[in-house]
XYZ file of C-alpha atoms in Angstrom:
516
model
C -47.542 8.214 63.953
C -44.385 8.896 62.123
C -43.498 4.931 62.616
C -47.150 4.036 61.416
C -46.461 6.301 57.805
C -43.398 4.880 57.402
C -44.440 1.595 57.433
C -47.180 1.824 55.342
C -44.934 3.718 52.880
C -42.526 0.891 52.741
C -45.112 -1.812 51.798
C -46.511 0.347 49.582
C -43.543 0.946 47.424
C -42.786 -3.281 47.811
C -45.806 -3.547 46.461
C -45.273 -1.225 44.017
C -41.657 -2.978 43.110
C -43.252 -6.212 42.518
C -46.094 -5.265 40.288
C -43.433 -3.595 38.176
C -41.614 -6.928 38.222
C -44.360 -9.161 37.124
C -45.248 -6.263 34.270
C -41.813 -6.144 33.290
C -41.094 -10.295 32.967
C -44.543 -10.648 30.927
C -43.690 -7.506 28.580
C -39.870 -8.817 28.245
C -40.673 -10.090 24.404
C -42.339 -7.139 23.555
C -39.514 -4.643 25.090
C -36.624 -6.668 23.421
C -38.929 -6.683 19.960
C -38.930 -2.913 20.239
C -35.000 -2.426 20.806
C -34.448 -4.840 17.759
C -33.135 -2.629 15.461
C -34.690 -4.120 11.728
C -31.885 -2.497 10.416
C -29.123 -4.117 11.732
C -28.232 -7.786 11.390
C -28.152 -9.892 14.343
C -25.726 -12.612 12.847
C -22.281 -11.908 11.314
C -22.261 -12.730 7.532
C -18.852 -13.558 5.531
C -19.591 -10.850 3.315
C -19.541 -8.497 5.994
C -16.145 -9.719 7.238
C -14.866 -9.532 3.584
C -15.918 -6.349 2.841
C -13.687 -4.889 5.863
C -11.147 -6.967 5.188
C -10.713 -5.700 1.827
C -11.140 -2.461 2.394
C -8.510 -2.435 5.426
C -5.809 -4.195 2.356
C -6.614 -1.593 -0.303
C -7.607 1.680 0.815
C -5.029 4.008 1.885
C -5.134 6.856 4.149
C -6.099 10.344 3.334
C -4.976 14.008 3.372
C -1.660 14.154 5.023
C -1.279 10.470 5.972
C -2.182 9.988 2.097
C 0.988 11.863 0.718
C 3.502 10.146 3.671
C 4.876 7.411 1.774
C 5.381 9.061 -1.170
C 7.676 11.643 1.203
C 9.918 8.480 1.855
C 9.773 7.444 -2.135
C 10.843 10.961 -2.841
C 8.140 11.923 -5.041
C 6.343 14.608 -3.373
C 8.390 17.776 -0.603
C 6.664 18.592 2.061
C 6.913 22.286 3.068
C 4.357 22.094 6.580
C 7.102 20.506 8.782
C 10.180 18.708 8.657
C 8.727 15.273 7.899
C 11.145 12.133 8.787
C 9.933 10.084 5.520
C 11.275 13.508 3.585
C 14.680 13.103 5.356
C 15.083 9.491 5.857
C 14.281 9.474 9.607
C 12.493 6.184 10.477
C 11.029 5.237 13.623
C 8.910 2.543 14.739
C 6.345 0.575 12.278
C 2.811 -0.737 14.438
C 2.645 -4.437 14.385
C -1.230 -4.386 14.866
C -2.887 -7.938 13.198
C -6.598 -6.809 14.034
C -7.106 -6.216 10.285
C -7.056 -9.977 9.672
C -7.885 -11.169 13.124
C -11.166 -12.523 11.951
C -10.681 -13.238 8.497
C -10.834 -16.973 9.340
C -14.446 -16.567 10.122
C -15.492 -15.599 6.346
C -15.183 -19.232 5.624
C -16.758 -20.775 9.052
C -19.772 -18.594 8.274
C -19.931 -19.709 4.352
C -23.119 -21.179 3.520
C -21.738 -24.143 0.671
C -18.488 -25.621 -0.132
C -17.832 -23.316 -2.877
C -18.278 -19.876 -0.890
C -16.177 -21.421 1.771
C -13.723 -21.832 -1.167
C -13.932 -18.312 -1.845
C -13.642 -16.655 1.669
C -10.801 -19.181 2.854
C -8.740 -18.239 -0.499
C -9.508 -14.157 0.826
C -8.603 -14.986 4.016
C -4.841 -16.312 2.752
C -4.367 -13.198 0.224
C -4.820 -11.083 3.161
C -2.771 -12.354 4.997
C -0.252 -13.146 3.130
C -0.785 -9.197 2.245
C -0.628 -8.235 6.359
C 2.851 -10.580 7.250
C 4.274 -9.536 3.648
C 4.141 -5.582 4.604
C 5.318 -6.583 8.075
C 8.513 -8.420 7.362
C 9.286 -6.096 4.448
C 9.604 -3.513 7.040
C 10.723 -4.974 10.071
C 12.839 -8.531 9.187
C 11.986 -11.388 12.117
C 8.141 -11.214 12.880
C 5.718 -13.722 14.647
C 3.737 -15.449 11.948
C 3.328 -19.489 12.995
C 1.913 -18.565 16.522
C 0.318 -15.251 15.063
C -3.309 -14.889 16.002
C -3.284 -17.382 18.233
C -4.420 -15.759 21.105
C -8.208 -17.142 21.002
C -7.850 -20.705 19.312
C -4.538 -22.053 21.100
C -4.013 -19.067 24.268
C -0.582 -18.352 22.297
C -0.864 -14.815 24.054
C 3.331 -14.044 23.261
C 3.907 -15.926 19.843
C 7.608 -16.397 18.936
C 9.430 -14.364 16.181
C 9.810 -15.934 12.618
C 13.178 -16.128 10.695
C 12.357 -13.654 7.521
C 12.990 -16.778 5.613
C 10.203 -18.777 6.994
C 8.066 -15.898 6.922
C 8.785 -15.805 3.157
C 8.277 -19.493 2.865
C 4.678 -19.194 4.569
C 3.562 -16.325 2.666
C 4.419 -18.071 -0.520
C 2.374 -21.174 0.219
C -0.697 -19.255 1.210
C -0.713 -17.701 -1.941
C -0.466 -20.577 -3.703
C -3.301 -21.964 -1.408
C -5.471 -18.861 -2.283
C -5.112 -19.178 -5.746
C -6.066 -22.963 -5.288
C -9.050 -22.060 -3.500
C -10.151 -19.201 -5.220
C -10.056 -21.654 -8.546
C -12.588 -24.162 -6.691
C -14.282 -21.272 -5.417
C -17.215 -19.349 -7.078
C -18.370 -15.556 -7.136
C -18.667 -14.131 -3.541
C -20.645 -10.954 -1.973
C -18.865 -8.421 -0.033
C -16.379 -7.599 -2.684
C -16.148 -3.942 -3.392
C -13.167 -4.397 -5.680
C -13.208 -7.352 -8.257
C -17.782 -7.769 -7.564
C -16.358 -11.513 -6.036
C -14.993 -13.019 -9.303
C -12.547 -15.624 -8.448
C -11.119 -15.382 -12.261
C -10.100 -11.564 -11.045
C -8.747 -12.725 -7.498
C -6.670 -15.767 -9.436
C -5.397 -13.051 -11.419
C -4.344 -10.833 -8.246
C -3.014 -13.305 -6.013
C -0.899 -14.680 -8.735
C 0.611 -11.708 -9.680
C 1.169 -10.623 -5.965
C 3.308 -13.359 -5.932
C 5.384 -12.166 -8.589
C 5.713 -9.649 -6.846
C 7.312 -11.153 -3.888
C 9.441 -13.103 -5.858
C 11.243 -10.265 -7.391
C 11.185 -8.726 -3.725
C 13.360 -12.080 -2.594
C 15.942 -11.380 -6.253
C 19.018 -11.188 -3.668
C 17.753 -14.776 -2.715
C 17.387 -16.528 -6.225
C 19.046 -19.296 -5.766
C 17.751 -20.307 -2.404
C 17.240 -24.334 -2.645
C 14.022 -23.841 0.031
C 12.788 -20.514 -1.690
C 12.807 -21.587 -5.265
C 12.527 -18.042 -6.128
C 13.280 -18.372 -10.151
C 11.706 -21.880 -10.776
C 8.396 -20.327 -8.625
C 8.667 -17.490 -10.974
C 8.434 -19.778 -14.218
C 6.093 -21.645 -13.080
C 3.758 -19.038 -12.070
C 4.068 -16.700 -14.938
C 3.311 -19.925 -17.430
C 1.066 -21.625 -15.946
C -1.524 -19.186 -14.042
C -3.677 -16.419 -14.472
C -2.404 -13.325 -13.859
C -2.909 -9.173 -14.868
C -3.680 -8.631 -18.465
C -4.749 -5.154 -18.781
C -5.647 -2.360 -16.711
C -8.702 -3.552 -16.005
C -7.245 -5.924 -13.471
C -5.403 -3.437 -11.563
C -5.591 -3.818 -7.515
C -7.278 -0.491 -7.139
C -10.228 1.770 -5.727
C -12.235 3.085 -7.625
C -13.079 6.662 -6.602
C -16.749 8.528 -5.687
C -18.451 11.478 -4.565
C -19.792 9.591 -1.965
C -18.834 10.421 1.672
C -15.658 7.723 2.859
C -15.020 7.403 -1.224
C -13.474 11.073 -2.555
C -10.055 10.641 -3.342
C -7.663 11.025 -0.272
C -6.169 14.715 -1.340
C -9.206 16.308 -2.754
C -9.472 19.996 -1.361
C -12.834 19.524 0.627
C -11.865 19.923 4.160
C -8.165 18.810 3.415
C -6.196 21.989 4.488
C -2.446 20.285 3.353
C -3.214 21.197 -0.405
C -0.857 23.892 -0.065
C 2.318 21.859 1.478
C 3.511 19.334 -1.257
C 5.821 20.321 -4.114
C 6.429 17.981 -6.836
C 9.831 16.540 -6.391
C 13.066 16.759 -8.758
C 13.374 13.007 -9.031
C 10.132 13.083 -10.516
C 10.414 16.166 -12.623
C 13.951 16.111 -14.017
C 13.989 12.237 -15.927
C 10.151 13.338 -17.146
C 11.479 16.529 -18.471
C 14.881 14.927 -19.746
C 13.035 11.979 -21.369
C 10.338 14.514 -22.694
C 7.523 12.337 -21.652
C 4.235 14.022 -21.644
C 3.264 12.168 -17.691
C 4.835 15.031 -16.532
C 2.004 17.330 -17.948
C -0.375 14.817 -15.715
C 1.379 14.990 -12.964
C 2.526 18.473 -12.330
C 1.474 21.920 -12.332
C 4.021 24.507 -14.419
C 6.116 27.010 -12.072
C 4.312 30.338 -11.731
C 7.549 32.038 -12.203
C 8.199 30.208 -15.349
C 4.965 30.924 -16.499
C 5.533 34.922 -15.690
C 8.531 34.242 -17.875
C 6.077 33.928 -20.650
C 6.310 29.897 -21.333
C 3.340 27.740 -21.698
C 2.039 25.255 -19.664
C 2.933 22.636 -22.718
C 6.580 24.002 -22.387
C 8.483 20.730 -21.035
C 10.974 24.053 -19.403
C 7.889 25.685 -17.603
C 7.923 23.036 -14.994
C 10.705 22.871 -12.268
C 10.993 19.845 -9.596
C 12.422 20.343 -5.997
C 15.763 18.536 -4.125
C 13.666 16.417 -1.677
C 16.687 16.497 0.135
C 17.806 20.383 0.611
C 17.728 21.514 4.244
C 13.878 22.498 5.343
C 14.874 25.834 5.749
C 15.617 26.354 2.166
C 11.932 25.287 0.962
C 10.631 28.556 2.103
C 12.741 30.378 -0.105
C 11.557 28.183 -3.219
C 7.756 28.786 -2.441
C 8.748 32.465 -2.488
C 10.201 32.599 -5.507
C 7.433 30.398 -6.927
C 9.840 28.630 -9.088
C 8.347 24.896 -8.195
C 5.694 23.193 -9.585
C 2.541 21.661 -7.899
C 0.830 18.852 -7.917
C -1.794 18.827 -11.185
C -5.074 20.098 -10.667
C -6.471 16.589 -11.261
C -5.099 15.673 -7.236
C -7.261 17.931 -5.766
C -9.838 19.709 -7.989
C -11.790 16.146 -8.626
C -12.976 14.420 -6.205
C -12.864 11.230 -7.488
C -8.971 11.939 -8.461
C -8.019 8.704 -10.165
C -8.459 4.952 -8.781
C -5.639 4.457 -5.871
C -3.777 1.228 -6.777
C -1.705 -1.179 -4.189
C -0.547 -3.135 -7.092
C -1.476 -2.935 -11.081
C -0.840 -4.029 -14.656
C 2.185 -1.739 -15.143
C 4.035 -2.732 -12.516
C 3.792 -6.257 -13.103
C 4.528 -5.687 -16.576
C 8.319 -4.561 -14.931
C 8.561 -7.361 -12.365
C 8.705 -9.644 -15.476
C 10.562 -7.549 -17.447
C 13.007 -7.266 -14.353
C 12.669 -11.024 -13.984
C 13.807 -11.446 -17.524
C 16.231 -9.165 -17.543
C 17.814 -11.357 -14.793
C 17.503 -14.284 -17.217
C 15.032 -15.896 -14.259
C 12.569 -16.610 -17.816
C 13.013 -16.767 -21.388
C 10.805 -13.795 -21.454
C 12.018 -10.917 -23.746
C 12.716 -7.881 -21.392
C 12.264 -5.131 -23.150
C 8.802 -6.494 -24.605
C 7.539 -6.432 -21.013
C 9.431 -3.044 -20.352
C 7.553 -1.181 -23.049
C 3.921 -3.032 -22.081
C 4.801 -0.859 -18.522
C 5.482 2.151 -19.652
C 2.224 1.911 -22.280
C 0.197 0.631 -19.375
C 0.826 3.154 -17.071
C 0.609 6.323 -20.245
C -2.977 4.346 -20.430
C -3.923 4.583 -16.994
C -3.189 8.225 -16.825
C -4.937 9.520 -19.645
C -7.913 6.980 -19.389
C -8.108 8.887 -15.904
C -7.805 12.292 -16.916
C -10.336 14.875 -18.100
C -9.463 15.933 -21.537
C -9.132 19.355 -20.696
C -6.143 21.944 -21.000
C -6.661 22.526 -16.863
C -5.636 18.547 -16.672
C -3.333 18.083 -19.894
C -1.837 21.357 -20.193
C -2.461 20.806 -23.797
C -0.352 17.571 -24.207
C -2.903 14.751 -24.636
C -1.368 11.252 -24.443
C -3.796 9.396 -27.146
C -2.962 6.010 -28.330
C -0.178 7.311 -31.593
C 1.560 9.299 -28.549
C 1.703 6.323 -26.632
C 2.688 3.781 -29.337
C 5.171 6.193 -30.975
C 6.506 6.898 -27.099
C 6.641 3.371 -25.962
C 8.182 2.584 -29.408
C 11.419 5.446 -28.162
C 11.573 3.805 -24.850
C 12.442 0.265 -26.496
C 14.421 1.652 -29.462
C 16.723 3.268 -26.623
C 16.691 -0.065 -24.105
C 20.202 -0.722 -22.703
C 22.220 -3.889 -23.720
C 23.454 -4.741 -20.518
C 21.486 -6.226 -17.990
C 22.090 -4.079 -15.121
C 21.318 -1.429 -17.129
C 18.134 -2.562 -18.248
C 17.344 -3.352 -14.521
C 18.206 0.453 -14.175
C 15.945 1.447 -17.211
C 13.411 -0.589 -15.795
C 13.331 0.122 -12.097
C 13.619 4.018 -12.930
C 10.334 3.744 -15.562
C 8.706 1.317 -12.511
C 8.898 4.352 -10.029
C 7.517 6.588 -12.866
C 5.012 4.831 -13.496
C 4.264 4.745 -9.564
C 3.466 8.657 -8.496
C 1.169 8.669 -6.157
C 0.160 4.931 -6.444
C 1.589 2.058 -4.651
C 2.707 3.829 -1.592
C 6.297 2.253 -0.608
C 7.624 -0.274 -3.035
C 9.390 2.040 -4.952
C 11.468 2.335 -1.263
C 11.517 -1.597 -1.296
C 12.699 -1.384 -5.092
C 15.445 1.156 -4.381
C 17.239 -0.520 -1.162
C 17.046 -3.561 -3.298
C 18.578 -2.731 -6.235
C 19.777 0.946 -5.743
C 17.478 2.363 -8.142
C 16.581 5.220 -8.845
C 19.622 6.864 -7.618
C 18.207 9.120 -4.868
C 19.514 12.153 -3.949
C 21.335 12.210 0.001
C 22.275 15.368 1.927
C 24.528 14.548 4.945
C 23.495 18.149 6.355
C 19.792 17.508 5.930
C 19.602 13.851 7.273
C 17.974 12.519 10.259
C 19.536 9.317 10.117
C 22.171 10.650 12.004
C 24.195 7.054 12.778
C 24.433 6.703 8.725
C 23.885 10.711 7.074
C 25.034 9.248 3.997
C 22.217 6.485 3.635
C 18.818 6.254 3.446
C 17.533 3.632 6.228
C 16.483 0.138 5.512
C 13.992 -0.896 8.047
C 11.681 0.451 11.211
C 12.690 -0.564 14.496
C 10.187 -2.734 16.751
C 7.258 -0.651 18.679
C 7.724 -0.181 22.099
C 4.814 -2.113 22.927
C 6.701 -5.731 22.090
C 9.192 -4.376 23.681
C 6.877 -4.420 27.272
C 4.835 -7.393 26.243
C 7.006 -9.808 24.490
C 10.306 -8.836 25.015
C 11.679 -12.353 25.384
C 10.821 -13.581 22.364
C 11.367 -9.891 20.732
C 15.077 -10.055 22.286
C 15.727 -13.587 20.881
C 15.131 -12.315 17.261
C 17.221 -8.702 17.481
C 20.176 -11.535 19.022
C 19.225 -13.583 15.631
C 19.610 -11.110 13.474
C 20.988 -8.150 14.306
C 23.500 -8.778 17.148
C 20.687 -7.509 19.562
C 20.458 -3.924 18.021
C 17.319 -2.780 16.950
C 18.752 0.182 14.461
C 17.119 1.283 10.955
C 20.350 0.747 9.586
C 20.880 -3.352 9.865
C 20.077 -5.092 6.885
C 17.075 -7.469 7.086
C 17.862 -10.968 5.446
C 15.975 -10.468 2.404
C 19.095 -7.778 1.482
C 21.743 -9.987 2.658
């Protein structure tokens, strides 16, 4: 009987099985209409690629991660934990390409000539942006069998000489500005709303930027770097205001505040605003200072005002950590300005603007590369970046301290700066680097670092006793060493390049070529 029941129960539930079967192939339309999500596209579109991609070149991180670099520019102390940026302690920079990894598809995906134009000339600036940050950090990198991987099954690519890295970052900016100029206006674009005359503008002054980057290689017969220089700065587009500024623009929308507003960002209490920032401010009496800094609460108990160039008081980045808890005791520092933190949209975050190019040509000029005058372009940086601040800045006494920078300050200021320009050209290189890392608090993340083991400028303070570069205590490192993970997966062609350049030895202390 038991047999008989099981039996039956068996066929039954066959039965069963197959019924569901048949159901389930003739409903198969109908389920897979009902798991289509309207919502979400079924097809990859280039502006979807190019709005990542841009995002991923301009956008920086936030909170802690935010105020890092500016720890190794020595613009901001840190008072949490000893920090290695703070005391020139380098380790390891990540060598990760997925940012750009599909940035070739923008223009497979285009839908007409011109919009291929557009996303092939993106997909050059960005990665001409990706293998420029890598090199500038690291020397040797693989760039010709770079993201190869898919297309040719180049799975360990070989490492680059820094001088062919240079070489092919220079002609894909000069292939994205050709591109972009038979291109036409592109969606995706949260920065420039896809105008091609904007991205002309950016890519070509990027590449000034590189050039002056390469000024310890001027007269290289491959590089060109001074005849690439002319020819770019008189015969393309490139910044002429603000308003062209490589930037975010900052929201109250969720993903948009800016990075150190005090929502949910519990490191508002660890920077202090550093003495390299604070002492040439206060010595040149230059009213940024009252838009970058709070006044010392122990000056202020003194009885000086907050528009008292005296009531503010920066901090030796370089004194041993265990001194900084002494300072925030005595309250005798000053902090950031309220603007940092008490707005959420803070002030646009720029990779690369108007000012600064303003002193790559005036640098340029200065180095008789052009027949530019120097301190024209000098004074254009110093008025572009008083601009930016106070066009940023609510006019209020909890954001100016009372020390508005209107448009006579700035013109009579600017006006000083010139009247008191050096003579000599590496003192106008000085002037200028110096009023280029001014002009760069909180902005630009590391190429004041790239400007100062370049040129020495500004002259940063260095403790011996407080350094963790402890082969060299008396220098601030030039380079990040190789992750671990080439190391494991591509060591061969990883040891071939440390032979290359640095006599095998991977050490923050060799110089790259680009400093040779």
């Amino acid at each position: 009987m038991q047999t008989n029941y099981t039996i039956m129960k068996i066929k039954s539930t066959w039965i069963t099985m197959a019924t569901l079967a048949l159901v389930s192939l003739s409903s198969c339309s109908k389920f897979d209409e009902i798991n289509t999500n309207p919502e979400t596209p079924e097809k990859v579109k280039s502006s979807m690629l190019a709005t990542r991609i841009i995002l991923n070149i301009s956008n920086q991180s936030s909170q802690k991660s935010f105020m890092q670099p500016y720890l190794l520019t020595k613009q901001i102390v840190w008072t949490e934990l000893v920090e290695g940026y703070q005391y020139n302690g380098l380790g390891t920079m990540d060598m990760s390409l997925t940012s750009i990894n599909d940035a070739h598809f923008m223009g497979k995906f285009a839908t007409s000539e011109a919009l291929k134009s557009s996303y092939d000339g993106l997909m050059h600036f960005a990665r001409a942006i990706k293998f420029y940050d890598l090199t500038m950090s690291l020397g040797d990198i693989p760039y010709s069998e770079a993201l190869q991987g898919e297309s040719e099954k180049v799975y360990f690519p070989k490492y680059d000489s820094q001088k062919d890295v240079f070489l092919g970052i220079l002609k894909e900016l000069d292939q994205a500005d050709q591109l972009f100029a038979a291109g036409t206006k592109f969606e995706g674009d949260p920065l420039y709303a896809g105008d091609v005359a904007k991205w002309r503008k950016l890519v070509n002054s990027f590449q000034l930027n590189v050039l002056i980057q390469l000024s310890k290689k001027a007269d290289d017969t491959d590089l060109k770097v001074k005849e690439r220089f002319a020819n770019v700065l008189a015969g393309k587009p490139i910044f002429t205001s603000n308003s062209d500024n490589f930037q975010l623009m900052r929201s109250d929308k969720s993903g948009q505040v800016y990075p150190f507003y005090k929502v949910g960002n519990n490191f508002v209490i660890y920077p202090m605003v550093s003495d390299e920032i604070i002492s040439p401010l206060k010595a040149l009496k230059d009213r940024r200072l009252f838009f970058y800094a709070n006044p010392a609460a122990a000056q202020l108990e003194k009885g000086l005002k907050p528009n008292n160039f005296d009531a503010y008081t920066g901090v030796d980045p370089s004194l041993p950590f265990e001194n900084l808890s002494g300072i925030a005791k005595s309250k005798d520092f000053s902090k950031l300005n309220d603007r940092y933190t008490e707005l959420v949209t803070g002030e646009p975050t720029q990779q690369y603007s108007y000012a600064h190019l303003c002193f790559v040509i005036a640098e340029a000029a200065s180095r008789g590369w052009v027949k530019e005058s120097a301190v024209d372009w000098y004074k254009k940086g110093i008025e572009a970046s008083m601009s930016f601040i106070a066009s940023n800045t609510p006019a209020t006494s909890q954001y100016t301290h009372d020390m508005p920078m209107d448009a006579t300050y700035i013109a009579n200021t600017t006006a000083q700066y010139g009247a008191t320009f050096p003579a000599n050209a590496e003192k106008q290189i000085e002037a200028i680097i110096n009023q280029k890392y001014l002009a760069s608090f909180l902005q630009a993340r590391i190429t004041p670092y790239y400007d100062y083991r370049r040129t020495g400028y500004p002259k940063w303070k260095i403790n011996p006793a407080s350094s963790l570069n402890a082969d060299a205590p008396t220098k601030i490192p030039v380079r990040w060493r190789y992750p671990s993970v080439e190391f494991q997966n591509n060591s061969a062609n990883l040891d071939e390049a440390l032979k290359r350049q640095f006599n095998g030895v991977d050490d923050i202390n060799n110089l790259i070529w680009i400093l040779k």
